[in-house]
Coordinates of C-alpha atoms in Angstrom, one line a residue:
Chain A
M1 CA 15.2 -10.4 15.5
A2 CA 18.2 -8.1 15.6
G3 CA 20.3 -10.7 13.9
K4 CA 18.1 -10.5 10.9
R5 CA 19.2 -7.0 9.9
K6 CA 22.1 -7.6 7.7
Q7 CA 23.9 -4.8 6.0
I8 CA 25.7 -5.8 2.8
L9 CA 24.7 -3.2 0.3
F10 CA 24.4 -0.5 2.8
S11 CA 27.9 -1.0 4.2
A12 CA 30.9 1.0 2.9
L13 CA 32.7 -0.2 -0.2
E14 CA 36.0 1.0 -1.4
P15 CA 35.4 2.0 -5.1
G16 CA 37.3 -0.2 -7.5
L17 CA 38.4 -2.9 -5.0
G18 CA 35.9 -5.4 -6.3
L19 CA 36.9 -4.7 -9.8
K20 CA 40.6 -5.0 -8.9
K21 CA 40.0 -8.4 -7.3
A22 CA 38.0 -9.5 -10.4
L23 CA 40.9 -8.6 -12.7
E24 CA 43.1 -11.0 -10.7
H25 CA 40.9 -13.8 -11.8
T26 CA 40.1 -15.4 -15.1
Q27 CA 36.6 -15.0 -16.6
T28 CA 35.5 -18.5 -15.7
E29 CA 36.8 -18.1 -12.2
I30 CA 34.6 -15.1 -11.6
I31 CA 31.6 -16.9 -13.0
D32 CA 32.3 -19.8 -10.7
I33 CA 32.5 -17.4 -7.7
I34 CA 29.2 -15.9 -8.5
K35 CA 27.7 -19.4 -9.1
L36 CA 29.1 -20.5 -5.8
S37 CA 27.6 -17.5 -4.0
R38 CA 24.2 -18.6 -5.3
L39 CA 23.3 -15.0 -6.0
R40 CA 19.9 -14.8 -7.6
G41 CA 18.3 -12.0 -9.6
R42 CA 16.9 -9.3 -7.4
G43 CA 14.4 -8.0 -10.0
G44 CA 11.8 -10.6 -8.8
A45 CA 12.2 -13.7 -10.9
G46 CA 15.3 -14.9 -9.0
F47 CA 17.2 -16.4 -11.9
P48 CA 20.7 -17.6 -10.8
T49 CA 23.1 -14.8 -11.8
G50 CA 26.1 -17.0 -12.3
L51 CA 24.3 -19.2 -14.7
K52 CA 23.1 -16.2 -16.7
W53 CA 26.6 -15.0 -17.0
D54 CA 27.9 -18.4 -17.9
L55 CA 25.4 -18.6 -20.8
A56 CA 26.4 -15.2 -22.1
Y57 CA 30.1 -16.1 -21.7
S58 CA 29.6 -19.4 -23.6
A59 CA 27.8 -17.7 -26.5
K60 CA 30.1 -16.9 -29.4
A61 CA 29.7 -13.4 -30.8
P62 CA 31.9 -10.5 -31.9
K63 CA 30.1 -8.2 -29.3
K64 CA 28.2 -8.7 -26.1
F65 CA 26.2 -6.4 -23.9
I66 CA 25.7 -5.9 -20.2
V67 CA 22.3 -4.2 -19.5
C68 CA 21.2 -2.8 -16.1
N69 CA 17.5 -2.9 -15.7
A70 CA 16.7 0.4 -13.9
D71 CA 13.1 0.4 -15.0
E72 CA 11.8 0.0 -11.5
G73 CA 8.0 0.2 -12.0
E74 CA 6.6 -2.5 -9.7
P75 CA 4.0 -0.7 -7.5
G76 CA 5.4 -0.2 -4.0
T77 CA 9.1 -0.6 -5.1
F78 CA 11.6 2.2 -4.6
K79 CA 14.8 0.4 -3.5
D80 CA 16.5 0.9 -6.9
R81 CA 15.8 4.7 -6.7
I82 CA 17.8 4.7 -3.5
L83 CA 20.6 2.7 -5.0
L84 CA 20.7 4.9 -8.2
N85 CA 20.7 8.0 -6.1
E86 CA 23.2 7.0 -3.4
H87 CA 25.1 4.0 -4.6
A88 CA 25.5 4.4 -8.3
K89 CA 29.2 3.5 -8.4
K90 CA 28.5 0.1 -6.9
I91 CA 26.0 -0.6 -9.7
F92 CA 28.5 0.4 -12.4
E93 CA 31.3 -1.5 -10.8
G94 CA 29.1 -4.6 -10.8
M95 CA 28.4 -4.0 -14.4
A96 CA 32.1 -3.7 -15.3
I97 CA 32.8 -7.0 -13.4
A98 CA 30.0 -8.7 -15.4
G99 CA 31.5 -7.2 -18.6
Y100 CA 34.9 -8.6 -17.8
A101 CA 33.4 -12.0 -16.9
V102 CA 31.3 -12.5 -20.0
G103 CA 33.6 -10.7 -22.4
S104 CA 31.7 -7.5 -23.0
Q105 CA 32.9 -4.0 -23.5
E106 CA 29.6 -2.2 -23.6
G107 CA 27.1 -1.6 -20.8
I108 CA 23.8 0.1 -21.0
I109 CA 21.7 1.3 -18.1
Y110 CA 18.0 1.6 -18.9
L111 CA 16.6 4.3 -16.7
R112 CA 12.8 4.7 -16.4
A113 CA 11.5 8.1 -17.6
E114 CA 9.9 8.7 -14.2
Y115 CA 13.4 8.8 -12.7
R116 CA 14.8 11.2 -15.3
Y117 CA 15.8 13.5 -12.4
L118 CA 18.4 11.0 -11.4
R119 CA 20.2 11.1 -14.7
P120 CA 22.7 13.8 -13.6
V121 CA 23.7 11.7 -10.6
L122 CA 24.4 8.8 -12.9
V123 CA 26.3 10.9 -15.4
Q124 CA 28.5 12.3 -12.7
A125 CA 29.2 8.8 -11.2
I126 CA 30.2 7.5 -14.7
D127 CA 32.5 10.6 -15.2
E128 CA 34.2 10.1 -11.9
L129 CA 34.7 6.3 -12.5
R130 CA 36.3 7.2 -15.9
K131 CA 38.6 9.6 -14.3
A132 CA 39.6 6.9 -11.7
H133 CA 40.2 4.5 -14.6
L134 CA 37.4 2.2 -13.4
L135 CA 35.6 2.7 -16.6
G136 CA 36.8 3.4 -20.1
K137 CA 39.9 2.1 -21.8
K138 CA 42.7 0.3 -19.9
I139 CA 40.8 -0.2 -16.7
L140 CA 43.1 -0.2 -13.7
G141 CA 46.0 -0.4 -16.2
S142 CA 44.9 -3.7 -17.7
D143 CA 43.8 -4.4 -21.2
F144 CA 40.2 -4.6 -20.2
Q145 CA 37.9 -1.8 -21.5
F146 CA 34.3 -1.2 -20.6
D147 CA 32.0 1.8 -20.8
I148 CA 28.4 2.6 -19.9
D149 CA 25.7 4.4 -21.8
I150 CA 22.5 5.8 -20.1
H151 CA 19.3 5.1 -22.0
L152 CA 16.1 6.6 -20.9
G153 CA 12.7 4.8 -21.0
A154 CA 9.6 6.6 -21.9
G155 CA 7.0 5.4 -19.4
A156 CA 5.9 1.7 -19.8
Y157 CA 5.8 -0.8 -17.0
V158 CA 6.2 -3.8 -19.3
C159 CA 9.7 -2.6 -20.2
G160 CA 10.9 -4.0 -16.9
E161 CA 10.5 -7.5 -18.6
E162 CA 13.9 -8.2 -20.0
T163 CA 13.0 -8.9 -23.6
A164 CA 10.5 -5.9 -23.7
L165 CA 13.3 -3.8 -22.3
I166 CA 15.6 -4.9 -25.1
E167 CA 13.0 -4.1 -27.7
S168 CA 12.7 -0.7 -26.2
L169 CA 16.5 -0.2 -26.2
E170 CA 16.3 -1.0 -29.9
G171 CA 13.8 1.9 -30.3
K172 CA 10.7 -0.3 -30.7
R173 CA 7.5 -0.8 -28.9
G174 CA 8.2 -2.5 -25.6
E175 CA 6.6 -5.8 -26.5
A176 CA 8.0 -9.0 -25.0
R177 CA 9.8 -11.4 -27.4
N178 CA 9.2 -15.1 -27.7
K179 CA 11.7 -17.2 -25.7
P180 CA 13.9 -19.0 -26.6
P181 CA 16.2 -17.5 -27.8
Y182 CA 17.0 -16.0 -24.5
P183 CA 18.9 -12.7 -24.3
T184 CA 22.1 -14.4 -23.2
E185 CA 22.1 -15.9 -26.7
S186 CA 20.4 -13.2 -28.8
G187 CA 19.6 -10.0 -27.0
Y188 CA 20.3 -6.3 -27.8
M189 CA 20.8 -6.0 -31.6
G190 CA 21.0 -9.8 -31.8
Y191 CA 24.1 -10.0 -29.6
P192 CA 24.4 -12.0 -26.4
T193 CA 23.1 -9.8 -23.6
V194 CA 23.1 -10.0 -19.8
V195 CA 20.2 -8.2 -18.2
N196 CA 20.4 -7.8 -14.5
N197 CA 18.5 -5.7 -11.9
V198 CA 20.2 -2.7 -10.3
E199 CA 20.4 -4.4 -6.9
T200 CA 21.9 -7.6 -8.4
F201 CA 24.8 -5.7 -9.8
C202 CA 25.4 -4.0 -6.4
Y203 CA 26.1 -7.3 -4.6
V204 CA 28.8 -8.3 -7.2
P205 CA 31.8 -6.2 -5.9
Y206 CA 31.1 -7.3 -2.3
I207 CA 31.1 -11.0 -3.3
L208 CA 34.4 -10.5 -5.2
I209 CA 36.0 -8.9 -2.2
E210 CA 34.6 -11.0 0.6
G211 CA 34.2 -14.3 -1.2
A212 CA 31.3 -16.6 -2.1
A213 CA 31.4 -18.5 1.2
W214 CA 30.9 -15.2 3.1
F215 CA 27.8 -14.3 1.0
Q216 CA 26.3 -17.8 1.4
K217 CA 26.4 -17.4 5.1
F218 CA 23.5 -15.0 4.9
G219 CA 19.9 -16.0 4.1
T220 CA 18.6 -19.5 3.3
F221 CA 20.1 -22.2 1.2
E222 CA 18.1 -21.4 -1.8
S223 CA 18.1 -17.6 -1.3
T224 CA 21.5 -16.5 -0.1
G225 CA 22.5 -13.0 1.0
S226 CA 20.4 -10.1 1.9
K227 CA 17.7 -8.2 0.1
L228 CA 16.4 -4.7 -0.1
F229 CA 12.8 -4.2 0.8
S230 CA 10.7 -1.2 0.0
I231 CA 8.1 -0.9 2.7
S232 CA 5.1 1.3 2.5
G233 CA 1.4 1.5 3.4
D234 CA 0.1 1.4 6.9
V235 CA 3.3 1.4 8.9
K236 CA 5.0 3.8 11.2
K237 CA 8.4 3.6 9.6
P238 CA 8.2 3.2 5.9
G239 CA 11.4 3.1 3.8
V240 CA 14.0 0.8 2.4
Y241 CA 15.4 -1.9 4.7
E242 CA 18.2 -4.3 4.0
L243 CA 17.2 -7.6 5.6
E244 CA 18.5 -11.1 5.4
M245 CA 16.7 -13.4 3.0
G246 CA 14.3 -15.6 5.0
T247 CA 13.1 -12.9 7.3
T248 CA 9.5 -13.5 8.0
V249 CA 6.6 -11.2 7.3
R250 CA 5.9 -10.8 11.0
Q251 CA 9.5 -9.8 11.7
V252 CA 9.2 -7.1 9.0
L253 CA 6.0 -5.8 10.5
N254 CA 7.6 -5.5 13.9
L255 CA 10.6 -3.7 12.5
V256 CA 8.5 -1.1 10.7
E257 CA 6.1 -0.8 13.6
A258 CA 3.0 -1.8 11.8
S259 CA -0.1 -2.3 14.0
D260 CA -3.5 -3.8 13.4
T261 CA -2.3 -5.3 10.2
K262 CA -4.8 -7.1 8.1
A263 CA -2.9 -8.0 5.0
V264 CA 0.5 -7.6 3.3
Q265 CA 1.1 -7.5 -0.4
V266 CA 4.5 -9.1 -1.1
G267 CA 6.1 -8.4 -4.5
G268 CA 4.0 -5.5 -5.7
A269 CA 1.0 -5.7 -8.0
S270 CA 2.3 -8.8 -9.5
G271 CA 3.0 -10.4 -6.2
I272 CA 0.7 -12.1 -3.7
C273 CA -1.4 -10.9 -0.9
V274 CA -0.7 -12.6 2.4
A275 CA -3.2 -12.7 5.3
E276 CA -2.3 -13.1 9.0
K277 CA -2.2 -16.9 9.0
D278 CA 0.8 -16.7 6.7
F279 CA 2.8 -13.9 8.5
D280 CA 5.3 -16.5 9.8
K281 CA 6.3 -17.5 6.3
P282 CA 9.8 -16.4 5.2
L283 CA 10.5 -13.9 2.5
A284 CA 12.6 -16.1 0.2
F285 CA 12.4 -17.4 -3.4
E286 CA 11.3 -20.8 -2.1
S287 CA 8.4 -19.4 0.0
L288 CA 7.2 -15.9 -0.6
P289 CA 9.2 -14.6 -3.6
P290 CA 10.5 -11.2 -2.4
G291 CA 10.3 -8.8 -5.4
G292 CA 11.3 -6.0 -3.1
S293 CA 7.9 -4.4 -2.5
I294 CA 6.0 -4.8 0.8
I295 CA 2.7 -2.9 1.1
V296 CA 1.0 -3.2 4.4
F297 CA -2.8 -2.8 4.9
N298 CA -4.4 -2.3 8.3
R299 CA -7.9 -3.4 9.3
S300 CA -9.6 -0.2 8.1
R301 CA -8.8 -1.0 4.5
D302 CA -11.2 -2.4 2.0
M303 CA -9.4 -5.2 0.2
L304 CA -11.7 -5.1 -2.8
N305 CA -10.6 -1.5 -3.3
V306 CA -7.0 -2.6 -3.1
L307 CA -7.7 -5.3 -5.7
K308 CA -9.4 -2.8 -8.0
N309 CA -6.4 -0.5 -7.9
F310 CA -4.1 -3.4 -8.9
M311 CA -6.4 -4.6 -11.7
E312 CA -6.7 -1.1 -13.1
F313 CA -2.9 -0.9 -13.1
F314 CA -2.7 -4.1 -15.1
V315 CA -5.4 -3.1 -17.6
E316 CA -3.4 0.1 -18.2
E317 CA 0.0 -1.5 -18.4
S318 CA -0.8 -4.6 -20.4
C319 CA 0.9 -4.0 -23.8
G320 CA -2.0 -5.6 -25.6
Q321 CA 0.2 -7.9 -27.7
C322 CA -1.2 -11.2 -26.5
T323 CA -4.9 -12.0 -26.0
P324 CA -4.8 -13.7 -22.6
C325 CA -3.3 -10.7 -20.9
R326 CA -5.1 -7.9 -22.9
E327 CA -8.6 -9.5 -22.5
G328 CA -7.9 -11.3 -19.3
T329 CA -6.9 -8.2 -17.3
F330 CA -9.9 -6.4 -18.6
R331 CA -12.3 -9.2 -17.6
L332 CA -10.8 -9.5 -14.2
L333 CA -11.2 -5.8 -13.5
E334 CA -14.8 -6.0 -14.8
G335 CA -15.4 -8.8 -12.3
V336 CA -14.0 -6.7 -9.5
K337 CA -16.4 -3.9 -10.4
L338 CA -19.3 -6.4 -10.4
M339 CA -18.3 -7.5 -6.9
E340 CA -18.2 -3.9 -5.8
Q341 CA -21.8 -3.6 -6.9
G342 CA -22.8 -6.8 -5.3
Q343 CA -23.5 -8.3 -8.7
C344 CA -20.9 -11.0 -9.0
S345 CA -22.4 -14.5 -8.5
I346 CA -20.2 -17.2 -6.9
H347 CA -20.7 -19.1 -10.2
Y348 CA -19.3 -16.2 -12.2
L349 CA -16.4 -15.9 -9.8
R350 CA -15.5 -19.5 -10.6
V351 CA -15.4 -18.6 -14.2
L352 CA -13.1 -15.7 -13.5
R353 CA -10.8 -18.0 -11.5
E354 CA -10.5 -20.3 -14.4
L355 CA -9.7 -17.3 -16.6
A356 CA -7.0 -16.3 -14.1
E357 CA -5.5 -19.7 -14.2
T358 CA -5.5 -19.6 -18.0
M359 CA -3.8 -16.3 -18.1
K360 CA -1.0 -17.7 -15.8
I361 CA -0.1 -20.4 -18.3
S362 CA -0.9 -18.8 -21.6
S363 CA 0.3 -15.2 -21.4
K364 CA 3.4 -14.4 -23.3
C365 CA 5.4 -12.6 -20.6
G366 CA 5.6 -12.1 -16.9
L367 CA 3.1 -9.3 -16.8
G368 CA 0.1 -11.4 -18.0
Q369 CA 1.4 -14.5 -16.1
M370 CA 1.6 -12.5 -12.8
A371 CA -1.4 -10.2 -13.2
P372 CA -3.8 -12.8 -11.7
N373 CA -1.7 -13.2 -8.5
P374 CA -3.4 -10.3 -6.5
F375 CA -6.8 -11.3 -7.9
L376 CA -6.5 -14.9 -6.7
S377 CA -4.8 -14.3 -3.4
I378 CA -7.0 -11.4 -2.3
I379 CA -10.2 -13.4 -3.3
D380 CA -8.9 -16.5 -1.5
N381 CA -7.9 -14.7 1.7
F382 CA -10.7 -12.3 2.0
K383 CA -13.7 -14.0 0.5
G384 CA -15.9 -13.1 3.5
E385 CA -15.2 -9.5 3.1
I386 CA -15.4 -9.3 -0.7
L387 CA -18.3 -11.5 -1.7
A388 CA -22.0 -10.9 -1.3
R389 CA -21.9 -7.2 -1.0
D390 CA -25.0 -5.1 -0.9
R391 CA -26.5 -4.8 -4.4
V392 CA -25.9 -1.2 -5.5
T393 CA -28.2 -1.1 -8.5
D394 CA -30.3 -3.4 -10.6
S395 CA -28.9 -2.2 -13.9
I396 CA -25.8 -4.0 -15.2
P397 CA -23.2 -1.3 -15.5
L398 CA -21.3 -2.9 -18.4
Chain B
M1 CA 4.3 31.5 -47.4
K2 CA 4.7 31.8 -43.7
L3 CA 3.3 28.4 -43.1
E4 CA 5.7 27.0 -45.6
S5 CA 8.7 28.3 -43.9
Q6 CA 7.3 27.0 -40.6
T7 CA 7.1 23.4 -42.0
Q8 CA 10.6 23.8 -43.5
N9 CA 11.9 24.8 -40.0
I10 CA 10.3 21.7 -38.5
A11 CA 11.7 19.5 -41.2
R12 CA 15.2 21.0 -40.6
A13 CA 14.9 20.5 -36.9
V14 CA 13.8 16.9 -37.3
K15 CA 16.7 16.3 -39.7
R16 CA 19.2 17.8 -37.2
V17 CA 17.9 15.5 -34.4
C18 CA 18.0 12.5 -36.6
D19 CA 21.5 13.3 -37.9
E20 CA 22.7 13.6 -34.3
Y21 CA 21.8 9.9 -33.9
H22 CA 23.1 9.1 -37.4
S23 CA 19.5 8.3 -38.4
R24 CA 19.9 4.8 -36.8
R25 CA 16.7 2.8 -36.4
E26 CA 17.6 1.7 -32.8
K27 CA 17.9 5.4 -31.8
L28 CA 14.2 6.0 -32.6
L29 CA 13.1 6.3 -29.0
Q30 CA 15.8 8.9 -28.2
I31 CA 14.9 10.8 -31.3
L32 CA 11.2 10.9 -30.4
E33 CA 12.0 11.9 -26.8
E34 CA 14.1 14.8 -28.0
L35 CA 11.4 16.0 -30.5
N36 CA 8.7 15.5 -27.9
E37 CA 10.8 17.8 -25.6
L38 CA 11.3 20.3 -28.3
Y39 CA 7.7 20.7 -29.5
G40 CA 5.8 19.4 -26.4
Y41 CA 4.3 16.7 -28.6
L42 CA 4.8 14.7 -31.8
S43 CA 2.7 16.0 -34.5
E44 CA 1.8 14.0 -37.6
Y45 CA 4.1 16.1 -39.6
V46 CA 7.0 15.5 -37.2
M47 CA 6.4 11.8 -37.3
K48 CA 6.3 11.8 -41.1
E49 CA 9.6 13.7 -41.3
V50 CA 11.2 11.2 -38.8
A51 CA 10.0 8.3 -41.0
K52 CA 11.5 10.0 -44.0
N53 CA 14.9 10.4 -42.3
L54 CA 15.0 6.9 -40.9
D55 CA 13.6 5.3 -44.0
M56 CA 10.8 3.7 -42.0
Q57 CA 7.0 3.5 -42.3
V58 CA 5.1 6.3 -40.6
S59 CA 2.8 3.7 -39.0
E60 CA 5.8 2.2 -37.2
I61 CA 6.8 5.6 -35.8
Y62 CA 3.2 6.1 -34.7
G63 CA 3.2 2.7 -33.1
V64 CA 6.2 3.6 -31.0
A65 CA 5.0 7.1 -30.2
T66 CA 1.7 5.8 -28.8
F67 CA 3.2 3.0 -26.8
Y68 CA 4.9 5.1 -24.3
S69 CA 3.1 7.3 -21.8
F70 CA 5.8 10.0 -21.8
L71 CA 5.5 10.6 -25.5
N72 CA 2.5 12.7 -26.6
T73 CA 0.8 12.6 -30.0
K74 CA -1.6 15.5 -29.1
P75 CA -0.6 19.0 -27.9
K76 CA -0.2 19.1 -24.1
G77 CA 0.1 21.9 -21.6
K78 CA 3.5 23.6 -21.0
N79 CA 3.7 21.8 -17.7
I80 CA 2.5 18.2 -17.2
I81 CA 1.3 17.2 -13.7
R82 CA 1.4 13.5 -13.1
L83 CA -0.2 12.4 -9.9
C84 CA 0.6 8.9 -8.7
Q85 CA -2.5 6.7 -8.6
T86 CA -1.0 3.5 -7.4
V87 CA -1.9 1.7 -4.2
S88 CA 0.6 3.2 -1.6
C89 CA -0.2 6.8 -2.7
E90 CA -3.9 5.9 -2.7
L91 CA -3.6 4.7 0.9
A92 CA -1.8 7.9 1.7
G93 CA -4.7 10.1 0.5
K94 CA -4.1 10.7 -3.2
Q95 CA -7.8 11.4 -3.8
R96 CA -7.7 14.6 -1.8
I97 CA -4.8 15.8 -3.8
A98 CA -6.6 15.0 -7.0
N99 CA -9.6 17.0 -5.8
A100 CA -7.5 20.0 -4.8
L101 CA -5.7 20.0 -8.2
E102 CA -8.9 19.7 -10.2
N103 CA -10.5 22.6 -8.2
E104 CA -7.5 24.8 -8.5
L105 CA -6.9 24.3 -12.2
G106 CA -10.6 24.1 -13.1
I107 CA -10.0 21.0 -15.2
R108 CA -10.5 17.3 -14.8
F109 CA -7.8 14.6 -15.2
G110 CA -6.9 14.1 -18.8
E111 CA -7.5 17.7 -19.6
T112 CA -5.4 20.8 -20.3
T113 CA -6.1 24.3 -19.0
P114 CA -7.4 26.8 -21.6
D115 CA -4.3 28.9 -21.2
G116 CA -2.1 25.9 -22.2
M117 CA -0.1 26.1 -19.0
F118 CA -1.0 22.7 -17.3
S119 CA -2.1 19.2 -18.3
L120 CA -3.4 17.1 -15.4
E121 CA -2.8 13.3 -15.6
Y122 CA -2.6 10.2 -13.5
T123 CA 0.5 8.1 -13.6
N124 CA 1.4 4.7 -12.2
C125 CA 3.9 4.1 -9.4
I126 CA 6.7 6.6 -9.5
G127 CA 8.6 5.0 -6.6
M128 CA 7.8 7.5 -3.9
C129 CA 5.6 5.0 -2.0
N130 CA 7.2 5.6 1.4
Q131 CA 6.5 9.4 1.1
G132 CA 3.1 9.5 -0.7
P133 CA 1.0 11.1 -2.0
A134 CA 3.5 12.0 -4.7
M135 CA 3.5 13.7 -8.1
L136 CA 5.8 14.6 -11.0
I137 CA 5.6 18.0 -12.6
N138 CA 7.6 17.6 -15.8
D139 CA 10.9 16.1 -14.5
D140 CA 10.6 17.3 -10.9
V141 CA 9.3 15.0 -8.1
Y142 CA 7.2 16.2 -5.1
Y143 CA 6.1 14.0 -2.2
N144 CA 4.5 14.1 1.2
L145 CA 1.8 16.2 -0.4
D146 CA -1.2 17.6 1.3
P147 CA -3.9 19.5 -0.7
E148 CA -2.5 23.0 0.2
K149 CA 1.1 22.0 -0.4
A150 CA 0.2 20.5 -3.8
V151 CA -1.5 23.7 -4.9
D152 CA 1.3 25.9 -3.7
I153 CA 3.8 23.8 -5.8
V154 CA 1.7 24.1 -8.9
E155 CA 1.4 27.8 -8.4
K156 CA 5.2 28.1 -8.8
Y157 CA 5.0 26.9 -12.3
H158 CA 2.7 29.8 -13.4

């Protein structure tokens, strides 16, 4: 158990050392190191970071961009808030290394409007890095230049999706784009763009200093390294924990002193709900994808209520661009309300399940593809509790 | 006459903000954020002026303005209270905070006090899940709320 608490991000880092190491390498060497470390995106999707950088590196263009996705909006997630507030320089150093590796001179950090109070912290960190010649022109006396701009969001969950984020950066409605082309080919203003999560960038300087082999030692084969988990709900010690990838749900519950646990939502609203039979599954991309949010429910909680809260969230945050998501989230919420009233037949529930599967394959972006996750997993795990409730009224409330 | 000078002032202010961003299309969100801050909301007139400066359709400006929950197209209170309604805050007792705020301000969620001091809204996860219930008032974040504490905090904005 104790061996599972690995501190990478929360260990001290000498500012600039990772960047200095990076500048001793060629661009492709850095990309190879990141590939070898098997670092995967910490925003939730788990795309291999080295491959993403390689694609952007290989794209031919007069300009390229490095974008940091600080639009942390997934319910139950607050790890990036801690990183932004306390470890901003690590983020920016990771971005500068990415800039050097793919051949970009411009970085943008997209900060969600709800975190506007963190902006002064970021401004100050950027200022100090410029003074220390870790950002700006002639970084560490080399010919490499890189600078970072802060861009504020304006309150839209869907902008955490990378192409919606890019649309928003361009001053448009945050509606996801069709892919391909992927951002690494045509992103911000049509230029090759790397979009990585706040946490992903933070690992980069450590990997440059300690080496890919060191990073690989932690976690599982497919999910290397450690991961920050934001833990909330019915636990004694909520907060952000850095744990090795592959830690099981039960180990997490013990660590945060949760008792009488009925269910755990892994990965926020777009993640899945896990019941006790699966508490020994590891939190890793190949098993339970660890978006970073862990919400714990004890036996006193009504899971239908929880599901209703998630579906209300998706109805509100669906951008409305594509039909499966716009209509689907609405219909699933309507179904939850029927269940609440004891008016959802098992036959109709099957229809809703089909709709949920359709949304998964036909929605345009991750929001609509993931929105059915809590619906399906909560229904499957807690059928006994959710179905056949007392009929509240005979009138159909629709 | 007075009305005319008022609209001229607004037009001048919009132009100044647009100029600051070189009237570039991709800066629209920053321009709208700044004007939203200045006037508390984006009136039809402001949006028309932005469209003129950026050489865009008004409908496109309106489309962007209505997409984001932190941009207002209707007048709002001087202070906007946003109570987090997402799961962790709900588990932590958000409903009691909601009741206390409604009682104290004499309005429901989605409304503005008659004196124009406060608007009361729900918001989705603001990343304070380990310290809920939580709310934002304008850009300030408050957490570990109980009904009395929430009301005391609001009081300070009077």
